[in-house]
Amino acid sequence: MLLLYDRPGDWLGVPPERLERLIAEYSAWVERMQEAGRLVLAEKLKDEGGKVLGRDGAVAHPDYAAAEEVLGGIFIVRAADYEEAVQLARSSPHARYGARTEVREIQVLG
């Protein structure tokens, strides 16, 4: 699983034509991953409306605008091993633009 993190505000003020190019880069990467049979799931998370449940069940509403970094999207990829998953993460536009990607192995239960 690739967990893509962003810094709030990184996209504010970016000219629309540059945003279109960035979106096209991500779309092309996703398409290559699909064609190679590597992509299982790709989802961008909404920028607002998240809730955090504490250990005591209390609900907190994070202030994403004030956060230094937020989880912005997830990709589940099919890889032969962990190192291949890392290489897939390195090939993403997210890595090229200096944003953080966490690579985690999914442990199948049962």
PDB file of C-alpha atoms in Angstrom:
ATOM      1  CA  MET A   1       0.000   0.000   0.000  1.00  0.00           C
ATOM      2  CA  LEU A   2       1.268   3.454  -0.877  1.00  0.00           C
ATOM      3  CA  LEU A   3       0.116   6.221   1.461  1.00  0.00           C
ATOM      4  CA  LEU A   4       0.557   9.621  -0.164  1.00  0.00           C
ATOM      5  CA  TYR A   5       1.031  12.605   2.123  1.00  0.00           C
ATOM      6  CA  ASP A   6       0.717  16.275   1.209  1.00  0.00           C
ATOM      7  CA  ARG A   7       1.323  19.567   2.932  1.00  0.00           C
ATOM      8  CA  PRO A   8      -1.878  21.626   3.091  1.00  0.00           C
ATOM      9  CA  GLY A   9      -1.594  24.703   0.993  1.00  0.00           C
ATOM     10  CA  ASP A  10       0.938  23.261  -1.462  1.00  0.00           C
ATOM     11  CA  TRP A  11      -1.660  23.500  -4.213  1.00  0.00           C
ATOM     12  CA  LEU A  12      -3.000  26.951  -3.295  1.00  0.00           C
ATOM     13  CA  GLY A  13      -2.061  29.568  -5.816  1.00  0.00           C
ATOM     14  CA  VAL A  14      -0.812  27.056  -8.385  1.00  0.00           C
ATOM     15  CA  PRO A  15      -1.871  28.274 -11.836  1.00  0.00           C
ATOM     16  CA  PRO A  16      -4.686  26.166 -13.363  1.00  0.00           C
ATOM     17  CA  GLU A  17      -2.560  25.133 -16.354  1.00  0.00           C
ATOM     18  CA  ARG A  18       0.144  23.773 -14.036  1.00  0.00           C
ATOM     19  CA  LEU A  19      -2.474  21.896 -11.998  1.00  0.00           C
ATOM     20  CA  GLU A  20      -3.783  20.369 -15.234  1.00  0.00           C
ATOM     21  CA  ARG A  21      -0.254  19.177 -16.112  1.00  0.00           C
ATOM     22  CA  LEU A  22       0.202  17.664 -12.647  1.00  0.00           C
ATOM     23  CA  ILE A  23      -3.136  15.880 -12.822  1.00  0.00           C
ATOM     24  CA  ALA A  24      -2.227  14.590 -16.293  1.00  0.00           C
ATOM     25  CA  GLU A  25       1.082  13.230 -14.916  1.00  0.00           C
ATOM     26  CA  TYR A  26      -0.691  11.389 -12.103  1.00  0.00           C
ATOM     27  CA  SER A  27      -3.320  10.072 -14.530  1.00  0.00           C
ATOM     28  CA  ALA A  28      -0.642   8.790 -16.916  1.00  0.00           C
ATOM     29  CA  TRP A  29       1.186   7.075 -14.047  1.00  0.00           C
ATOM     30  CA  VAL A  30      -2.061   5.438 -12.874  1.00  0.00           C
ATOM     31  CA  GLU A  31      -2.783   4.287 -16.428  1.00  0.00           C
ATOM     32  CA  ARG A  32       0.704   2.747 -16.754  1.00  0.00           C
ATOM     33  CA  MET A  33       0.208   0.971 -13.424  1.00  0.00           C
ATOM     34  CA  GLN A  34      -3.171  -0.372 -14.598  1.00  0.00           C
ATOM     35  CA  GLU A  35      -1.779  -1.553 -17.937  1.00  0.00           C
ATOM     36  CA  ALA A  36       1.046  -3.349 -16.130  1.00  0.00           C
ATOM     37  CA  GLY A  37      -1.451  -5.107 -13.838  1.00  0.00           C
ATOM     38  CA  ARG A  38       0.058  -3.424 -10.771  1.00  0.00           C
ATOM     39  CA  LEU A  39      -2.815  -1.237  -9.621  1.00  0.00           C
ATOM     40  CA  VAL A  40      -5.476  -2.707  -7.344  1.00  0.00           C
ATOM     41  CA  LEU A  41      -6.981   0.513  -5.951  1.00  0.00           C
ATOM     42  CA  ALA A  42      -6.299   4.247  -6.213  1.00  0.00           C
ATOM     43  CA  GLU A  43      -8.234   6.823  -4.222  1.00  0.00           C
ATOM     44  CA  LYS A  44      -7.734  10.472  -3.351  1.00  0.00           C
ATOM     45  CA  LEU A  45      -9.003  11.330   0.096  1.00  0.00           C
ATOM     46  CA  LYS A  46     -11.245  14.354   0.601  1.00  0.00           C
ATOM     47  CA  ASP A  47      -9.511  17.394   2.011  1.00  0.00           C
ATOM     48  CA  GLU A  48     -12.220  18.035   4.587  1.00  0.00           C
ATOM     49  CA  GLY A  49     -14.648  16.230   6.822  1.00  0.00           C
ATOM     50  CA  GLY A  50     -12.273  13.788   8.494  1.00  0.00           C
ATOM     51  CA  LYS A  51     -12.734  12.665  12.066  1.00  0.00           C
ATOM     52  CA  VAL A  52     -10.314  11.004  14.432  1.00  0.00           C
ATOM     53  CA  LEU A  53     -11.656   8.587  17.019  1.00  0.00           C
ATOM     54  CA  GLY A  54      -9.602   8.508  20.195  1.00  0.00           C
ATOM     55  CA  ARG A  55      -8.996   5.450  22.345  1.00  0.00           C
ATOM     56  CA  ASP A  56     -11.788   6.574  24.605  1.00  0.00           C
ATOM     57  CA  GLY A  57     -14.169   6.881  21.652  1.00  0.00           C
ATOM     58  CA  ALA A  58     -14.086  10.665  21.666  1.00  0.00           C
ATOM     59  CA  VAL A  59     -14.290  12.291  18.251  1.00  0.00           C
ATOM     60  CA  ALA A  60     -11.861  14.991  17.180  1.00  0.00           C
ATOM     61  CA  HIS A  61     -12.136  17.057  14.014  1.00  0.00           C
ATOM     62  CA  PRO A  62      -8.619  17.680  12.726  1.00  0.00           C
ATOM     63  CA  ASP A  63      -7.742  21.127  11.437  1.00  0.00           C
ATOM     64  CA  TYR A  64      -6.273  20.142   8.076  1.00  0.00           C
ATOM     65  CA  ALA A  65      -5.407  23.725   7.180  1.00  0.00           C
ATOM     66  CA  ALA A  66      -3.181  23.988  10.259  1.00  0.00           C
ATOM     67  CA  ALA A  67      -1.629  20.538   9.847  1.00  0.00           C
ATOM     68  CA  GLU A  68       1.961  20.241   8.705  1.00  0.00           C
ATOM     69  CA  GLU A  69       1.154  17.140   6.657  1.00  0.00           C
ATOM     70  CA  VAL A  70      -2.001  15.150   5.819  1.00  0.00           C
ATOM     71  CA  LEU A  71      -2.763  11.809   4.236  1.00  0.00           C
ATOM     72  CA  GLY A  72      -4.079  12.740   0.800  1.00  0.00           C
ATOM     73  CA  GLY A  73      -4.469   9.456  -1.026  1.00  0.00           C
ATOM     74  CA  ILE A  74      -3.939   5.719  -1.061  1.00  0.00           C
ATOM     75  CA  PHE A  75      -2.818   3.261  -3.689  1.00  0.00           C
ATOM     76  CA  ILE A  76      -2.916  -0.477  -3.286  1.00  0.00           C
ATOM     77  CA  VAL A  77      -0.418  -2.016  -5.668  1.00  0.00           C
ATOM     78  CA  ARG A  78       0.432  -5.550  -6.673  1.00  0.00           C
ATOM     79  CA  ALA A  79       4.165  -6.174  -6.266  1.00  0.00           C
ATOM     80  CA  ALA A  80       6.358  -9.269  -6.095  1.00  0.00           C
ATOM     81  CA  ASP A  81       7.892  -8.048  -2.851  1.00  0.00           C
ATOM     82  CA  TYR A  82       8.416  -4.998  -0.668  1.00  0.00           C
ATOM     83  CA  GLU A  83      11.362  -3.690  -2.688  1.00  0.00           C
ATOM     84  CA  GLU A  84       9.331  -3.762  -5.882  1.00  0.00           C
ATOM     85  CA  ALA A  85       6.590  -1.793  -4.109  1.00  0.00           C
ATOM     86  CA  VAL A  86       9.216   0.792  -3.122  1.00  0.00           C
ATOM     87  CA  GLN A  87      10.317   1.038  -6.759  1.00  0.00           C
ATOM     88  CA  LEU A  88       6.719   1.552  -7.850  1.00  0.00           C
ATOM     89  CA  ALA A  89       6.407   4.360  -5.291  1.00  0.00           C
ATOM     90  CA  ARG A  90       9.614   5.951  -6.584  1.00  0.00           C
ATOM     91  CA  SER A  91       8.178   5.976 -10.112  1.00  0.00           C
ATOM     92  CA  SER A  92       5.204   8.116  -9.076  1.00  0.00           C
ATOM     93  CA  PRO A  93       4.857  11.855  -9.688  1.00  0.00           C
ATOM     94  CA  HIS A  94       4.386  12.201  -5.933  1.00  0.00           C
ATOM     95  CA  ALA A  95       8.004  11.215  -5.386  1.00  0.00           C
ATOM     96  CA  ARG A  96       9.255  13.515  -8.150  1.00  0.00           C
ATOM     97  CA  TYR A  97       7.653  16.540  -6.509  1.00  0.00           C
ATOM     98  CA  GLY A  98       9.175  15.874  -3.105  1.00  0.00           C
ATOM     99  CA  ALA A  99       6.019  14.790  -1.325  1.00  0.00           C
ATOM    100  CA  ARG A 100       6.208  11.919   1.149  1.00  0.00           C
ATOM    101  CA  THR A 101       5.008   8.423   0.309  1.00  0.00           C
ATOM    102  CA  GLU A 102       4.854   5.719   2.939  1.00  0.00           C
ATOM    103  CA  VAL A 103       5.127   2.151   1.632  1.00  0.00           C
ATOM    104  CA  ARG A 104       3.421  -0.425   3.837  1.00  0.00           C
ATOM    105  CA  GLU A 105       2.955  -4.119   3.358  1.00  0.00           C
ATOM    106  CA  ILE A 106      -0.566  -5.421   3.861  1.00  0.00           C
ATOM    107  CA  GLN A 107      -0.716  -8.378   6.207  1.00  0.00           C
ATOM    108  CA  VAL A 108      -3.432 -10.759   5.097  1.00  0.00           C
ATOM    109  CA  LEU A 109      -5.356 -12.091   8.063  1.00  0.00           C
ATOM    110  CA  GLY A 110      -6.858 -15.529   8.290  1.00  0.00           C
TER     111      GLY A 110
END
